[in-house]
């Protein structure tokens, strides 16, 4: 996943990060987010095509049923329906968990 994410950080502004996280930092994020939120991967024939996840939107109590979503797809597999499939699954899981609002930050 970091191999998909790092070029996005280095070559675009869409991640809102300046430097790619270290492997340890990235693993920590996954572990932390998975405590409450789904983190999904799309893999075909042992090849990781992309991943999607949700994070808490804001910390105030009024936002407890709102999340922010992100999706990242391997460059070779973009525009082939991978993001749509990941988002469809992610949104279904979030709905089952009782979340009402899903936000995304766009650059």
N, CA, C and O atoms as a Tinker XYZ file with bonds, in Angstrom:
   428  protein
     1  N      0.814000   -1.192000    0.000000    73     2
     2  CA     0.000000    0.000000    0.000000    64     1     3
     3  C      0.857000    1.256000    0.000000    63     2     4     5
     4  O      0.529000    2.245000   -0.656000    81     3
     5  N      1.944000    1.210000    0.732000    73     3     6
     6  CA     2.825000    2.376000    0.764000    64     5     7
     7  C      3.437000    2.628000   -0.609000    63     6     8     9
     8  O      3.699000    3.777000   -0.966000    81     7
     9  N      3.668000    1.570000   -1.382000    73     7    10
    10  CA     4.193000    1.737000   -2.744000    64     9    11
    11  C      3.188000    2.463000   -3.640000    63    10    12    13
    12  O      3.589000    3.160000   -4.572000    81    11
    13  N      1.911000    2.312000   -3.377000    73    11    14
    14  CA     0.882000    3.044000   -4.114000    64    13    15
    15  C      0.801000    4.482000   -3.604000    63    14    16    17
    16  O      0.669000    5.420000   -4.391000    81    15
    17  N      0.879000    4.647000   -2.294000    73    15    18
    18  CA     0.673000    5.955000   -1.676000    64    17    19
    19  C      1.862000    6.912000   -1.847000    63    18    20    21
    20  O      1.662000    8.095000   -2.120000    81    19
    21  N      3.072000    6.423000   -1.691000    73    19    22
    22  CA     4.262000    7.293000   -1.718000    64    21    23
    23  C      4.367000    8.146000   -2.983000    63    22    24    25
    24  O      4.645000    9.339000   -2.862000    81    23
    25  N      4.160000    7.605000   -4.192000    73    23    26
    26  CA     4.228000    8.461000   -5.381000    64    25    27
    27  C      3.136000    9.547000   -5.396000    63    26    28    29
    28  O      3.350000   10.642000   -5.915000    81    27
    29  N      1.990000    9.235000   -4.833000    73    27    30
    30  CA     0.910000   10.231000   -4.756000    64    29    31
    31  C      1.367000   11.413000   -3.904000    63    30    32    33
    32  O      1.114000   12.570000   -4.242000    81    31
    33  N      2.036000   11.111000   -2.804000    73    31    34
    34  CA     2.537000   12.172000   -1.922000    64    33    35
    35  C      3.626000   12.975000   -2.625000    63    34    36    37
    36  O      3.597000   14.206000   -2.615000    81    35
    37  N      4.587000   12.282000   -3.233000    73    35    38
    38  CA     5.725000   12.953000   -3.865000    64    37    39
    39  C      5.352000   13.752000   -5.109000    63    38    40    41
    40  O      5.932000   14.808000   -5.361000    81    39
    41  N      4.392000   13.262000   -5.889000    73    39    42
    42  CA     4.136000   13.829000   -7.211000    64    41    43
    43  C      2.845000   14.642000   -7.338000    63    42    44    45
    44  O      2.607000   15.250000   -8.382000    81    43
    45  N      2.014000   14.664000   -6.306000    73    43    46
    46  CA     0.750000   15.404000   -6.370000    64    45    47
    47  C      0.514000   16.136000   -5.048000    63    46    48    49
    48  O      1.281000   15.998000   -4.095000    81    47
    49  N     -0.551000   16.908000   -5.018000    73    47    50
    50  CA    -0.937000   17.584000   -3.777000    64    49    51
    51  C     -2.165000   16.941000   -3.145000    63    50    52    53
    52  O     -2.649000   17.435000   -2.126000    81    51
    53  N     -2.677000   15.873000   -3.706000    73    51    54
    54  CA    -3.955000   15.326000   -3.256000    64    53    55
    55  C     -3.907000   14.620000   -1.906000    63    54    56    57
    56  O     -4.957000   14.403000   -1.300000    81    55
    57  N     -2.744000   14.260000   -1.424000    73    55    58
    58  CA    -2.664000   13.576000   -0.130000    64    57    59
    59  C     -2.611000   14.550000    1.042000    63    58    60    61
    60  O     -2.839000   14.160000    2.187000    81    59
    61  N     -2.309000   15.824000    0.756000    73    59    62
    62  CA    -2.129000   16.852000    1.782000    64    61    63
    63  C     -0.921000   16.558000    2.670000    63    62    64    65
    64  O     -0.827000   17.083000    3.779000    81    63
    65  N     -0.007000   15.732000    2.195000    73    63    66
    66  CA     1.254000   15.473000    2.893000    64    65    67
    67  C      2.393000   15.947000    2.003000    63    66    68    69
    68  O      2.251000   16.014000    0.782000    81    67
    69  N      3.521000   16.277000    2.620000    73    67    70
    70  CA     4.684000   16.748000    1.872000    64    69    71
    71  C      5.667000   15.621000    1.617000    63    70    72    73
    72  O      6.251000   15.535000    0.537000    81    71
    73  N      5.854000   14.757000    2.605000    73    71    74
    74  CA     6.767000   13.619000    2.493000    64    73    75
    75  C      5.993000   12.330000    2.759000    63    74    76    77
    76  O      5.123000   12.311000    3.629000    81    75
    77  N      6.286000   11.262000    2.036000    73    75    78
    78  CA     5.634000    9.984000    2.331000    64    77    79
    79  C      5.978000    9.524000    3.742000    63    78    80    81
    80  O      7.099000    9.734000    4.205000    81    79
    81  N      5.036000    8.905000    4.422000    73    79    82
    82  CA     5.331000    8.397000    5.760000    64    81    83
    83  C      6.298000    7.210000    5.684000    63    82    84    85
    84  O      6.412000    6.551000    4.651000    81    83
    85  N      6.977000    6.958000    6.778000    73    83    86
    86  CA     7.828000    5.769000    6.847000    64    85    87
    87  C      6.943000    4.529000    6.905000    63    86    88    89
    88  O      5.740000    4.622000    7.150000    81    87
    89  N      7.540000    3.391000    6.682000    73    87    90
    90  CA     6.791000    2.137000    6.746000    64    89    91
    91  C      6.175000    1.969000    8.135000    63    90    92    93
    92  O      5.023000    1.552000    8.259000    81    91
    93  N      6.930000    2.289000    9.163000    73    91    94
    94  CA     6.440000    2.164000   10.539000    64    93    95
    95  C      5.245000    3.093000   10.782000    63    94    96    97
    96  O      4.245000    2.684000   11.371000    81    95
    97  N      5.358000    4.346000   10.323000    73    95    98
    98  CA     4.262000    5.306000   10.477000    64    97    99
    99  C      3.024000    4.834000    9.723000    63    98   100   101
   100  O      1.913000    4.914000   10.248000    81    99
   101  N      3.200000    4.350000    8.515000    73    99   102
   102  CA     2.083000    3.893000    7.696000    64   101   103
   103  C      1.393000    2.697000    8.354000    63   102   104   105
   104  O      0.165000    2.640000    8.419000    81   103
   105  N      2.180000    1.754000    8.834000    73   103   106
   106  CA     1.615000    0.592000    9.532000    64   105   107
   107  C      0.851000    1.027000   10.776000    63   106   108   109
   108  O     -0.197000    0.464000   11.093000    81   107
   109  N      1.371000    2.026000   11.480000    73   107   110
   110  CA     0.694000    2.551000   12.666000    64   109   111
   111  C     -0.646000    3.182000   12.320000    63   110   112   113
   112  O     -1.617000    3.027000   13.061000    81   111
   113  N     -0.704000    3.881000   11.217000    73   111   114
   114  CA    -1.965000    4.481000   10.779000    64   113   115
   115  C     -3.005000    3.403000   10.519000    63   114   116   117
   116  O     -4.148000    3.507000   10.963000    81   115
   117  N     -2.598000    2.369000    9.797000    73   115   118
   118  CA    -3.529000    1.281000    9.489000    64   117   119
   119  C     -4.055000    0.665000   10.782000    63   118   120   121
   120  O     -5.263000    0.496000   10.949000    81   119
   121  N     -3.158000    0.335000   11.679000    73   119   122
   122  CA    -3.548000   -0.287000   12.944000    64   121   123
   123  C     -4.488000    0.629000   13.731000    63   122   124   125
   124  O     -5.486000    0.166000   14.283000    81   123
   125  N     -4.176000    1.910000   13.783000    73   123   126
   126  CA    -4.990000    2.869000   14.520000    64   125   127
   127  C     -6.385000    3.015000   13.911000    63   126   128   129
   128  O     -7.383000    2.971000   14.630000    81   127
   129  N     -6.458000    3.186000   12.599000    73   127   130
   130  CA    -7.747000    3.384000   11.941000    64   129   131
   131  C     -8.618000    2.139000   12.031000    63   130   132   133
   132  O     -9.836000    2.241000   12.176000    81   131
   133  N     -8.005000    0.974000   11.945000    73   131   134
   134  CA    -8.777000   -0.266000   11.953000    64   133   135
   135  C     -9.441000   -0.544000   13.297000    63   134   136   137
   136  O    -10.267000   -1.452000   13.390000    81   135
   137  N     -9.108000    0.201000   14.323000    73   135   138
   138  CA    -9.751000    0.011000   15.618000    64   137   139
   139  C    -11.254000    0.291000   15.530000    63   138   140   141
   140  O    -12.045000   -0.351000   16.222000    81   139
   141  N    -11.649000    1.246000   14.683000    73   139   142
   142  CA   -13.054000    1.638000   14.569000    64   141   143
   143  C    -13.586000    1.619000   13.149000    63   142   144   145
   144  O    -14.793000    1.504000   12.941000    81   143
   145  N    -12.711000    1.727000   12.184000    73   143   146
   146  CA   -13.139000    1.960000   10.803000    64   145   147
   147  C    -12.636000    0.862000    9.861000    63   146   148   149
   148  O    -11.626000    0.209000   10.125000    81   147
   149  N    -13.367000    0.674000    8.753000    73   147   150
   150  CA   -12.905000   -0.300000    7.762000    64   149   151
   151  C    -11.679000    0.204000    6.991000    63   150   152   153
   152  O    -11.532000    1.398000    6.730000    81   151
   153  N    -10.832000   -0.720000    6.647000    73   151   154
   154  CA    -9.681000   -0.477000    5.765000    64   153   155
   155  C     -9.686000   -1.641000    4.787000    63   154   156   157
   156  O     -9.439000   -2.781000    5.180000    81   155
   157  N     -9.963000   -1.369000    3.531000    73   155   158
   158  CA   -10.151000   -2.417000    2.530000    64   157   159
   159  C     -9.053000   -2.396000    1.482000    63   158   160   161
   160  O     -8.496000   -1.344000    1.168000    81   159
   161  N     -8.751000   -3.568000    0.948000    73   159   162
   162  CA    -7.806000   -3.666000   -0.161000    64   161   163
   163  C     -8.466000   -4.412000   -1.306000    63   162   164   165
   164  O     -9.328000   -5.265000   -1.094000    81   163
   165  N     -8.052000   -4.083000   -2.523000    73   163   166
   166  CA    -8.480000   -4.803000   -3.720000    64   165   167
   167  C     -7.245000   -5.522000   -4.252000    63   166   168   169
   168  O     -6.245000   -4.901000   -4.614000    81   167
   169  N     -7.343000   -6.829000   -4.286000    73   167   170
   170  CA    -6.211000   -7.643000   -4.716000    64   169   171
   171  C     -6.716000   -8.686000   -5.707000    63   170   172   173
   172  O     -7.719000   -9.356000   -5.460000    81   171
   173  N     -6.023000   -8.814000   -6.810000    73   171   174
   174  CA    -6.345000   -9.837000   -7.800000    64   173   175
   175  C     -5.052000  -10.573000   -8.149000    63   174   176   177
   176  O     -4.041000   -9.956000   -8.485000    81   175
   177  N     -5.104000  -11.898000   -8.063000    73   175   178
   178  CA    -3.938000  -12.738000   -8.365000    64   177   179
   179  C     -2.700000  -12.271000   -7.603000    63   178   180   181
   180  O     -1.619000  -12.151000   -8.180000    81   179
   181  N     -2.859000  -12.012000   -6.319000    73   179   182
   182  CA    -1.773000  -11.586000   -5.433000    64   181   183
   183  C     -1.180000  -10.229000   -5.789000    63   182   184   185
   184  O     -0.092000   -9.896000   -5.317000    81   183
   185  N     -1.869000   -9.435000   -6.613000    73   183   186
   186  CA    -1.408000   -8.088000   -6.934000    64   185   187
   187  C     -2.347000   -7.081000   -6.281000    63   186   188   189
   188  O     -3.561000   -7.135000   -6.474000    81   187
   189  N     -1.781000   -6.173000   -5.514000    73   187   190
   190  CA    -2.565000   -5.139000   -4.849000    64   189   191
   191  C     -2.907000   -4.055000   -5.864000    63   190   192   193
   192  O     -2.017000   -3.400000   -6.407000    81   191
   193  N     -4.202000   -3.870000   -6.117000    73   191   194
   194  CA    -4.645000   -2.882000   -7.090000    64   193   195
   195  C     -4.973000   -1.538000   -6.439000    63   194   196   197
   196  O     -4.827000   -0.487000   -7.062000    81   195
   197  N     -5.411000   -1.580000   -5.197000    73   195   198
   198  CA    -5.757000   -0.349000   -4.511000    64   197   199
   199  C     -6.269000   -0.614000   -3.115000    63   198   200   201
   200  O     -6.404000   -1.762000   -2.690000    81   199
   201  N     -6.554000    0.469000   -2.406000    73   199   202
   202  CA    -7.099000    0.343000   -1.054000    64   201   203
   203  C     -7.940000    1.570000   -0.731000    63   202   204   205
   204  O     -7.774000    2.638000   -1.320000    81   203
   205  N     -8.844000    1.386000    0.221000    73   203   206
   206  CA    -9.720000    2.472000    0.656000    64   205   207
   207  C     -9.932000    2.338000    2.153000    63   206   208   209
   208  O     -9.885000    1.240000    2.707000    81   207
   209  N    -10.164000    3.470000    2.797000    73   207   210
   210  CA   -10.387000    3.430000    4.240000    64   209   211
   211  C    -11.164000    4.652000    4.687000    63   210   212   213
   212  O    -11.340000    5.614000    3.938000    81   211
   213  N    -11.621000    4.590000    5.918000    73   211   214
   214  CA   -12.320000    5.715000    6.530000    64   213   215
   215  C    -11.608000    6.089000    7.818000    63   214   216   217
   216  O    -11.012000    5.249000    8.492000    81   215
   217  N    -11.687000    7.372000    8.141000    73   215   218
   218  CA   -11.140000    7.888000    9.394000    64   217   219
   219  C    -12.193000    8.787000   10.030000    63   218   220   221
   220  O    -13.081000    9.283000    9.338000    81   219
   221  N    -12.103000    9.002000   11.335000    73   219   222
   222  CA   -13.053000    9.932000   11.954000    64   221   223
   223  C    -12.951000   11.298000   11.286000    63   222   224   225
   224  O    -11.855000   11.765000   10.976000    81   223
   225  N    -14.097000   11.934000   11.066000    73   223   226
   226  CA   -14.107000   13.228000   10.387000    64   225   227
   227  C    -13.625000   14.344000   11.310000    63   226   228   229
   228  O    -12.746000   15.120000   10.937000    81   227
   229  N    -14.171000   14.425000   12.463000    73   227   230
   230  CA   -13.788000   15.428000   13.472000    64   229   231
   231  C    -13.926000   14.783000   14.842000    63   230   232   233
   232  O    -14.592000   13.757000   14.982000    81   231
   233  N    -13.310000   15.366000   15.838000    73   231   234
   234  CA   -13.321000   14.760000   17.170000    64   233   235
   235  C    -14.511000   15.170000   18.035000    63   234   236   237
   236  O    -14.811000   14.482000   19.010000    81   235
   237  N    -15.186000   16.246000   17.719000    73   235   238
   238  CA   -16.321000   16.682000   18.538000    64   237   239
   239  C    -17.481000   15.694000   18.424000    63   238   240   241
   240  O    -17.697000   15.073000   17.383000    81   239
   241  N    -18.215000   15.571000   19.522000    73   239   242
   242  CA   -19.280000   14.568000   19.627000    64   241   243
   243  C    -20.317000   14.666000   18.517000    63   242   244   245
   244  O    -20.847000   13.643000   18.082000    81   243
   245  N    -20.614000   15.857000   18.056000    73   243   246
   246  CA   -21.627000   16.017000   17.010000    64   245   247
   247  C    -21.224000   15.344000   15.697000    63   246   248   249
   248  O    -22.071000   15.106000   14.837000    81   247
   249  N    -19.945000   15.039000   15.543000    73   247   250
   250  CA   -19.451000   14.390000   14.316000    64   249   251
   251  C    -19.270000   12.885000   14.471000    63   250   252   253
   252  O    -18.671000   12.246000   13.605000    81   251
   253  N    -19.772000   12.311000   15.550000    73   251   254
   254  CA   -19.503000   10.897000   15.823000    64   253   255
   255  C    -20.016000    9.946000   14.742000    63   254   256   257
   256  O    -19.530000    8.820000   14.639000    81   255
   257  N    -20.980000   10.374000   13.939000    73   255   258
   258  CA   -21.514000    9.521000   12.882000    64   257   259
   259  C    -21.073000    9.992000   11.497000    63   258   260   261
   260  O    -21.719000    9.701000   10.491000    81   259
   261  N    -19.960000   10.725000   11.469000    73   259   262
   262  CA   -19.394000   11.209000   10.217000    64   261   263
   263  C    -17.958000   10.714000   10.070000    63   262   264   265
   264  O    -17.224000   10.628000   11.054000    81   263
   265  N    -17.565000   10.392000    8.854000    73   263   266
   266  CA   -16.213000    9.923000    8.579000    64   265   267
   267  C    -15.665000   10.619000    7.341000    63   266   268   269
   268  O    -16.407000   11.211000    6.556000    81   267
   269  N    -14.357000   10.533000    7.189000    73   267   270
   270  CA   -13.703000   10.976000    5.961000    64   269   271
   271  C    -13.198000    9.732000    5.246000    63   270   272   273
   272  O    -12.678000    8.815000    5.882000    81   271
   273  N    -13.348000    9.696000    3.939000    73   271   274
   274  CA   -12.915000    8.518000    3.190000    64   273   275
   275  C    -11.751000    8.858000    2.265000    63   274   276   277
   276  O    -11.579000    9.999000    1.835000    81   275
   277  N    -10.964000    7.835000    1.976000    73   275   278
   278  CA    -9.843000    7.963000    1.042000    64   277   279
   279  C     -9.742000    6.687000    0.221000    63   278   280   281
   280  O    -10.043000    5.595000    0.704000    81   279
   281  N     -9.316000    6.842000   -1.021000    73   279   282
   282  CA    -9.075000    5.685000   -1.880000    64   281   283
   283  C     -7.822000    5.967000   -2.704000    63   282   284   285
   284  O     -7.619000    7.083000   -3.182000    81   283
   285  N     -6.997000    4.956000   -2.862000    73   283   286
   286  CA    -5.776000    5.055000   -3.663000    64   285   287
   287  C     -5.676000    3.808000   -4.530000    63   286   288   289
   288  O     -5.862000    2.688000   -4.054000    81   287
   289  N     -5.377000    4.019000   -5.816000    73   287   290
   290  CA    -5.325000    2.922000   -6.778000    64   289   291
   291  C     -3.965000    2.928000   -7.466000    63   290   292   293
   292  O     -3.438000    3.983000   -7.817000    81   291
   293  N     -3.413000    1.751000   -7.650000    73   291   294
   294  CA    -2.162000    1.569000   -8.374000    64   293   295
   295  C     -2.288000    2.223000   -9.745000    63   294   296   297
   296  O     -3.310000    2.071000  -10.414000    81   295
   297  N     -1.269000    2.940000  -10.162000    73   295   298
   298  CA    -1.282000    3.705000  -11.408000    64   297   299
   299  C     -1.758000    2.879000  -12.598000    63   298   300   301
   300  O     -2.536000    3.375000  -13.413000    81   299
   301  N     -1.309000    1.633000  -12.717000    73   299   302
   302  CA    -1.663000    0.794000  -13.863000    64   301   303
   303  C     -3.122000    0.347000  -13.855000    63   302   304   305
   304  O     -3.621000   -0.153000  -14.864000    81   303
   305  N     -3.798000    0.519000  -12.748000    73   303   306
   306  CA    -5.174000    0.017000  -12.638000    64   305   307
   307  C     -6.205000    1.121000  -12.453000    63   306   308   309
   308  O     -7.359000    0.842000  -12.128000    81   307
   309  N     -5.807000    2.355000  -12.655000    73   307   310
   310  CA    -6.751000    3.464000  -12.547000    64   309   311
   311  C     -7.701000    3.462000  -13.748000    63   310   312   313
   312  O     -7.362000    3.000000  -14.838000    81   311
   313  N     -8.901000    3.994000  -13.506000    73   311   314
   314  CA    -9.944000    4.122000  -14.521000    64   313   315
   315  C    -10.423000    2.754000  -15.027000    63   314   316   317
   316  O    -10.823000    2.606000  -16.182000    81   315
   317  N    -10.372000    1.763000  -14.134000    73   315   318
   318  CA   -10.837000    0.418000  -14.480000    64   317   319
   319  C    -11.900000   -0.073000  -13.493000    63   318   320   321
   320  O    -12.245000   -1.254000  -13.487000    81   319
   321  N    -12.408000    0.821000  -12.674000    73   319   322
   322  CA   -13.467000    0.447000  -11.743000    64   321   323
   323  C    -12.994000    0.017000  -10.364000    63   322   324   325
   324  O    -13.811000   -0.359000   -9.524000    81   323
   325  N    -11.697000    0.065000  -10.118000    73   323   326
   326  CA   -11.172000   -0.359000   -8.814000    64   325   327
   327  C    -11.654000    0.573000   -7.706000    63   326   328   329
   328  O    -12.137000    0.107000   -6.673000    81   327
   329  N    -11.529000    1.881000   -7.908000    73   327   330
   330  CA   -11.960000    2.840000   -6.885000    64   329   331
   331  C    -13.456000    2.717000   -6.633000    63   330   332   333
   332  O    -13.899000    2.764000   -5.486000    81   331
   333  N    -14.228000    2.560000   -7.687000    73   331   334
   334  CA   -15.676000    2.422000   -7.526000    64   333   335
   335  C    -16.010000    1.191000   -6.692000    63   334   336   337
   336  O    -16.852000    1.260000   -5.797000    81   335
   337  N    -15.366000    0.083000   -6.976000    73   335   338
   338  CA   -15.616000   -1.144000   -6.218000    64   337   339
   339  C    -15.220000   -0.976000   -4.750000    63   338   340   341
   340  O    -15.939000   -1.414000   -3.851000    81   339
   341  N    -14.078000   -0.343000   -4.521000    73   339   342
   342  CA   -13.639000   -0.120000   -3.148000    64   341   343
   343  C    -14.598000    0.806000   -2.403000    63   342   344   345
   344  O    -14.985000    0.528000   -1.268000    81   343
   345  N    -14.977000    1.904000   -3.047000    73   343   346
   346  CA   -15.901000    2.842000   -2.399000    64   345   347
   347  C    -17.264000    2.204000   -2.152000    63   346   348   349
   348  O    -17.862000    2.427000   -1.100000    81   347
   349  N    -17.760000    1.424000   -3.093000    73   347   350
   350  CA   -19.044000    0.751000   -2.902000    64   349   351
   351  C    -19.006000   -0.141000   -1.669000    63   350   352   353
   352  O    -19.928000   -0.121000   -0.854000    81   351
   353  N    -17.949000   -0.917000   -1.536000    73   351   354
   354  CA   -17.804000   -1.794000   -0.375000    64   353   355
   355  C    -17.616000   -0.991000    0.913000    63   354   356   357
   356  O    -18.219000   -1.295000    1.942000    81   355
   357  N    -16.775000    0.034000    0.839000    73   355   358
   358  CA   -16.515000    0.859000    2.014000    64   357   359
   359  C    -17.799000    1.535000    2.502000    63   358   360   361
   360  O    -18.102000    1.500000    3.695000    81   359
   361  N    -18.545000    2.139000    1.598000    73   359   362
   362  CA   -19.775000    2.835000    1.984000    64   361   363
   363  C    -20.802000    1.863000    2.559000    63   362   364   365
   364  O    -21.527000    2.207000    3.492000    81   363
   365  N    -20.868000    0.660000    2.010000    73   363   366
   366  CA   -21.783000   -0.355000    2.556000    64   365   367
   367  C    -21.423000   -0.724000    3.987000    63   366   368   369
   368  O    -22.299000   -0.837000    4.845000    81   367
   369  N    -20.139000   -0.911000    4.242000    73   367   370
   370  CA   -19.696000   -1.233000    5.601000    64   369   371
   371  C    -19.955000   -0.074000    6.560000    63   370   372   373
   372  O    -20.401000   -0.282000    7.689000    81   371
   373  N    -19.677000    1.129000    6.112000    73   371   374
   374  CA   -19.911000    2.300000    6.965000    64   373   375
   375  C    -21.392000    2.446000    7.305000    63   374   376   377
   376  O    -21.742000    2.802000    8.430000    81   375
   377  N    -22.241000    2.178000    6.354000    73   375   378
   378  CA   -23.680000    2.244000    6.609000    64   377   379
   379  C    -24.076000    1.195000    7.650000    63   378   380   381
   380  O    -24.860000    1.488000    8.553000    81   379
   381  N    -23.548000   -0.008000    7.532000    73   379   382
   382  CA   -23.830000   -1.053000    8.519000    64   381   383
   383  C    -23.336000   -0.666000    9.916000    63   382   384   385
   384  O    -23.918000   -1.073000   10.921000    81   383
   385  N    -22.274000    0.114000    9.967000    73   383   386
   386  CA   -21.739000    0.578000   11.249000    64   385   387
   387  C    -22.523000    1.767000   11.805000    63   386   388   389
   388  O    -22.280000    2.191000   12.935000    81   387
   389  N    -23.452000    2.304000   11.030000    73   387   390
   390  CA   -24.287000    3.387000   11.515000    64   389   391
   391  C    -23.818000    4.786000   11.168000    63   390   392   393
   392  O    -24.364000    5.761000   11.684000    81   391
   393  N    -22.824000    4.908000   10.308000    73   391   394
   394  CA   -22.367000    6.233000    9.909000    64   393   395
   395  C    -23.336000    6.836000    8.890000    63   394   396   397
   396  O    -23.871000    6.129000    8.036000    81   395
   397  N    -23.554000    8.148000    8.989000    73   395   398
   398  CA   -24.508000    8.842000    8.136000    64   397   399
   399  C    -23.857000    9.723000    7.083000    63   398   400   401
   400  O    -24.409000    9.906000    5.998000    81   399
   401  N    -22.697000   10.264000    7.391000    73   399   402
   402  CA   -22.039000   11.210000    6.491000    64   401   403
   403  C    -20.639000   10.719000    6.157000    63   402   404   405
   404  O    -19.891000   10.297000    7.038000    81   403
   405  N    -20.291000   10.778000    4.872000    73   403   406
   406  CA   -18.942000   10.451000    4.429000    64   405   407
   407  C    -18.423000   11.658000    3.668000    63   406   408   409
   408  O    -19.015000   12.085000    2.676000    81   407
   409  N    -17.313000   12.202000    4.143000    73   407   410
   410  CA   -16.706000   13.393000    3.532000    64   409   411
   411  C    -15.408000   12.999000    2.844000    63   410   412   413
   412  O    -14.757000   12.025000    3.221000    81   411
   413  N    -15.045000   13.773000    1.830000    73   411   414
   414  CA   -13.766000   13.583000    1.160000    64   413   415
   415  C    -13.173000   14.962000    0.904000    63   414   416   417
   416  O    -13.879000   15.889000    0.508000    81   415
   417  N    -11.882000   15.087000    1.130000    73   415   418
   418  CA   -11.179000   16.338000    0.841000    64   417   419
   419  C    -10.555000   16.213000   -0.543000    63   418   420   421
   420  O     -9.855000   15.243000   -0.832000    81   419
   421  N    -10.813000   17.194000   -1.390000    73   419   422
   422  CA   -10.307000   17.158000   -2.759000    64   421   423
   423  C     -9.343000   18.304000   -2.994000    63   422   424   425
   424  O     -9.553000   19.423000   -2.525000    81   423
   425  N     -8.286000   18.007000   -3.726000    73   423   426
   426  CA    -7.308000   19.044000   -4.055000    64   425   427
   427  C     -7.382000   19.334000   -5.539000    63   426   428
   428  O     -6.643000   20.181000   -6.040000    81   427
